Amino acid sequence: MLKLSTEQCAAADKMEDDDFVKDTASQLKKRFPGIDEPDETFHPRLQRALDYANTLPVRSKNVRRDFLMLEAFWPGFYLKHEVEKWLRTPNGYSVEQRVEDYKHVMINRERRGL
């Protein structure tokens, strides 16, 4: 069995997150051609959002991808005091369910033009 040091595990996680961000950015730009932000700024912005999501912790790949989609359309959404408080305060629902709920609220608000 291979044993990795804490530093090696952290480096492996970082590489995995970097690949996840690049893949998600590519998928978002393909699905939503209106996203025309250069990769030089888009990738670091998504990386910061993923780093934050990891502190919640959000583990599901789909929810992590949704978190980055929210960041793509509403930059810094998770830094707003009300949103951060809601994401971090236990209310009987998992963090992942709260991220999904927030995504649906934002999509519905966008559709209604609010």
PDB file of C-alpha atoms in Angstrom:
ATOM      1  CA  MET A   1       0.000   0.000   0.000  1.00  0.00           C
ATOM      2  CA  LEU A   2       1.315   3.414  -0.980  1.00  0.00           C
ATOM      3  CA  LYS A   3       1.609   5.894   1.872  1.00  0.00           C
ATOM      4  CA  LEU A   4       1.699   9.569   1.061  1.00  0.00           C
ATOM      5  CA  SER A   5       2.804  12.371   3.322  1.00  0.00           C
ATOM      6  CA  THR A   6       0.404  15.160   4.221  1.00  0.00           C
ATOM      7  CA  GLU A   7       2.207  17.420   1.748  1.00  0.00           C
ATOM      8  CA  GLN A   8       1.934  14.854  -1.026  1.00  0.00           C
ATOM      9  CA  CYS A   9      -1.785  14.409  -0.374  1.00  0.00           C
ATOM     10  CA  ALA A  10      -2.285  18.181  -0.433  1.00  0.00           C
ATOM     11  CA  ALA A  11      -0.351  18.442  -3.720  1.00  0.00           C
ATOM     12  CA  ALA A  12      -2.444  15.646  -5.249  1.00  0.00           C
ATOM     13  CA  ASP A  13      -5.657  17.354  -4.108  1.00  0.00           C
ATOM     14  CA  LYS A  14      -4.440  20.650  -5.594  1.00  0.00           C
ATOM     15  CA  MET A  15      -3.711  19.010  -8.955  1.00  0.00           C
ATOM     16  CA  GLU A  16      -7.126  17.373  -8.906  1.00  0.00           C
ATOM     17  CA  ASP A  17      -8.810  20.706  -8.116  1.00  0.00           C
ATOM     18  CA  ASP A  18      -6.828  22.481 -10.855  1.00  0.00           C
ATOM     19  CA  ASP A  19      -7.958  19.901 -13.399  1.00  0.00           C
ATOM     20  CA  PHE A  20     -11.537  20.160 -12.127  1.00  0.00           C
ATOM     21  CA  VAL A  21     -11.513  23.959 -12.541  1.00  0.00           C
ATOM     22  CA  LYS A  22     -10.084  23.763 -16.068  1.00  0.00           C
ATOM     23  CA  ASP A  23     -12.591  21.112 -17.091  1.00  0.00           C
ATOM     24  CA  THR A  24     -15.521  23.007 -15.564  1.00  0.00           C
ATOM     25  CA  ALA A  25     -14.431  26.289 -17.153  1.00  0.00           C
ATOM     26  CA  SER A  26     -14.237  24.588 -20.532  1.00  0.00           C
ATOM     27  CA  GLN A  27     -17.693  23.028 -20.108  1.00  0.00           C
ATOM     28  CA  LEU A  28     -19.222  26.320 -18.983  1.00  0.00           C
ATOM     29  CA  LYS A  29     -17.766  28.236 -21.925  1.00  0.00           C
ATOM     30  CA  LYS A  30     -18.981  25.567 -24.333  1.00  0.00           C
ATOM     31  CA  ARG A  31     -22.475  25.479 -22.836  1.00  0.00           C
ATOM     32  CA  PHE A  32     -22.764  29.259 -22.372  1.00  0.00           C
ATOM     33  CA  PRO A  33     -20.917  31.028 -25.223  1.00  0.00           C
ATOM     34  CA  GLY A  34     -21.695  34.378 -23.585  1.00  0.00           C
ATOM     35  CA  ILE A  35     -18.974  33.664 -21.029  1.00  0.00           C
ATOM     36  CA  ASP A  36     -16.093  35.389 -22.740  1.00  0.00           C
ATOM     37  CA  GLU A  37     -13.840  36.140 -19.774  1.00  0.00           C
ATOM     38  CA  PRO A  38     -10.217  35.256 -20.562  1.00  0.00           C
ATOM     39  CA  ASP A  39      -8.941  32.057 -18.963  1.00  0.00           C
ATOM     40  CA  GLU A  40      -6.194  34.053 -17.221  1.00  0.00           C
ATOM     41  CA  THR A  41      -8.825  35.649 -14.954  1.00  0.00           C
ATOM     42  CA  PHE A  42     -11.648  33.098 -15.214  1.00  0.00           C
ATOM     43  CA  HIS A  43      -9.673  30.100 -13.957  1.00  0.00           C
ATOM     44  CA  PRO A  44      -8.245  31.836 -10.839  1.00  0.00           C
ATOM     45  CA  ARG A  45     -11.706  33.208  -9.996  1.00  0.00           C
ATOM     46  CA  LEU A  46     -13.225  29.744 -10.252  1.00  0.00           C
ATOM     47  CA  GLN A  47     -10.307  28.311  -8.252  1.00  0.00           C
ATOM     48  CA  ARG A  48     -10.954  30.756  -5.405  1.00  0.00           C
ATOM     49  CA  ALA A  49     -14.630  29.771  -5.426  1.00  0.00           C
ATOM     50  CA  LEU A  50     -13.708  26.077  -5.337  1.00  0.00           C
ATOM     51  CA  ASP A  51     -11.281  26.686  -2.481  1.00  0.00           C
ATOM     52  CA  TYR A  52     -14.133  28.322  -0.573  1.00  0.00           C
ATOM     53  CA  ALA A  53     -16.546  25.482  -1.423  1.00  0.00           C
ATOM     54  CA  ASN A  54     -14.001  23.010  -0.076  1.00  0.00           C
ATOM     55  CA  THR A  55     -14.123  24.764   3.313  1.00  0.00           C
ATOM     56  CA  LEU A  56     -17.895  24.271   3.633  1.00  0.00           C
ATOM     57  CA  PRO A  57     -17.280  21.263   2.767  1.00  0.00           C
ATOM     58  CA  VAL A  58     -18.897  20.523  -0.583  1.00  0.00           C
ATOM     59  CA  ARG A  59     -17.812  17.061  -1.753  1.00  0.00           C
ATOM     60  CA  SER A  60     -20.239  16.051  -4.496  1.00  0.00           C
ATOM     61  CA  LYS A  61     -18.727  16.628  -7.928  1.00  0.00           C
ATOM     62  CA  ASN A  62     -22.034  17.884  -9.339  1.00  0.00           C
ATOM     63  CA  VAL A  63     -22.570  20.349  -6.507  1.00  0.00           C
ATOM     64  CA  ARG A  64     -18.977  21.561  -6.800  1.00  0.00           C
ATOM     65  CA  ARG A  65     -19.613  22.141 -10.512  1.00  0.00           C
ATOM     66  CA  ASP A  66     -22.840  23.998  -9.697  1.00  0.00           C
ATOM     67  CA  PHE A  67     -20.953  26.155  -7.188  1.00  0.00           C
ATOM     68  CA  LEU A  68     -18.517  27.134  -9.945  1.00  0.00           C
ATOM     69  CA  MET A  69     -21.402  27.824 -12.331  1.00  0.00           C
ATOM     70  CA  LEU A  70     -22.872  30.198  -9.748  1.00  0.00           C
ATOM     71  CA  GLU A  71     -19.492  31.911  -9.494  1.00  0.00           C
ATOM     72  CA  ALA A  72     -19.280  32.206 -13.284  1.00  0.00           C
ATOM     73  CA  PHE A  73     -22.575  34.106 -13.481  1.00  0.00           C
ATOM     74  CA  TRP A  74     -22.615  35.891 -10.118  1.00  0.00           C
ATOM     75  CA  PRO A  75     -18.979  36.644  -9.225  1.00  0.00           C
ATOM     76  CA  GLY A  76     -18.295  36.570  -5.518  1.00  0.00           C
ATOM     77  CA  PHE A  77     -21.836  35.433  -4.648  1.00  0.00           C
ATOM     78  CA  TYR A  78     -20.517  33.352  -1.758  1.00  0.00           C
ATOM     79  CA  LEU A  79     -18.722  36.350  -0.224  1.00  0.00           C
ATOM     80  CA  LYS A  80     -21.947  38.266   0.401  1.00  0.00           C
ATOM     81  CA  HIS A  81     -22.578  38.261   4.115  1.00  0.00           C
ATOM     82  CA  GLU A  82     -26.124  36.912   3.870  1.00  0.00           C
ATOM     83  CA  VAL A  83     -25.152  34.095   1.503  1.00  0.00           C
ATOM     84  CA  GLU A  84     -22.079  33.122   3.483  1.00  0.00           C
ATOM     85  CA  LYS A  85     -24.084  33.066   6.717  1.00  0.00           C
ATOM     86  CA  TRP A  86     -26.793  30.947   5.101  1.00  0.00           C
ATOM     87  CA  LEU A  87     -24.277  28.486   3.662  1.00  0.00           C
ATOM     88  CA  ARG A  88     -22.402  28.108   6.943  1.00  0.00           C
ATOM     89  CA  THR A  89     -25.291  28.029   9.436  1.00  0.00           C
ATOM     90  CA  PRO A  90     -26.683  24.544  10.033  1.00  0.00           C
ATOM     91  CA  ASN A  91     -30.432  24.525   9.418  1.00  0.00           C
ATOM     92  CA  GLY A  92     -31.246  20.839   9.117  1.00  0.00           C
ATOM     93  CA  TYR A  93     -30.182  20.639   5.468  1.00  0.00           C
ATOM     94  CA  SER A  94     -26.766  19.665   4.185  1.00  0.00           C
ATOM     95  CA  VAL A  95     -24.460  22.308   2.763  1.00  0.00           C
ATOM     96  CA  GLU A  96     -24.810  20.622  -0.606  1.00  0.00           C
ATOM     97  CA  GLN A  97     -28.612  20.906  -0.464  1.00  0.00           C
ATOM     98  CA  ARG A  98     -28.320  24.590   0.447  1.00  0.00           C
ATOM     99  CA  VAL A  99     -26.019  25.192  -2.561  1.00  0.00           C
ATOM    100  CA  GLU A 100     -28.556  23.462  -4.813  1.00  0.00           C
ATOM    101  CA  ASP A 101     -31.386  25.518  -3.319  1.00  0.00           C
ATOM    102  CA  TYR A 102     -29.429  28.730  -3.858  1.00  0.00           C
ATOM    103  CA  LYS A 103     -28.746  27.750  -7.471  1.00  0.00           C
ATOM    104  CA  HIS A 104     -32.447  27.235  -8.130  1.00  0.00           C
ATOM    105  CA  VAL A 105     -33.363  30.523  -6.455  1.00  0.00           C
ATOM    106  CA  MET A 106     -30.842  32.429  -8.580  1.00  0.00           C
ATOM    107  CA  ILE A 107     -31.914  30.744 -11.812  1.00  0.00           C
ATOM    108  CA  ASN A 108     -35.573  31.487 -11.087  1.00  0.00           C
ATOM    109  CA  ARG A 109     -34.797  35.111 -10.211  1.00  0.00           C
ATOM    110  CA  GLU A 110     -32.858  35.467 -13.466  1.00  0.00           C
ATOM    111  CA  ARG A 111     -35.746  34.034 -15.479  1.00  0.00           C
ATOM    112  CA  ARG A 112     -38.165  36.471 -13.855  1.00  0.00           C
ATOM    113  CA  GLY A 113     -35.807  39.391 -14.445  1.00  0.00           C
ATOM    114  CA  LEU A 114     -35.309  40.210 -10.767  1.00  0.00           C
TER     115      LEU A 114
END
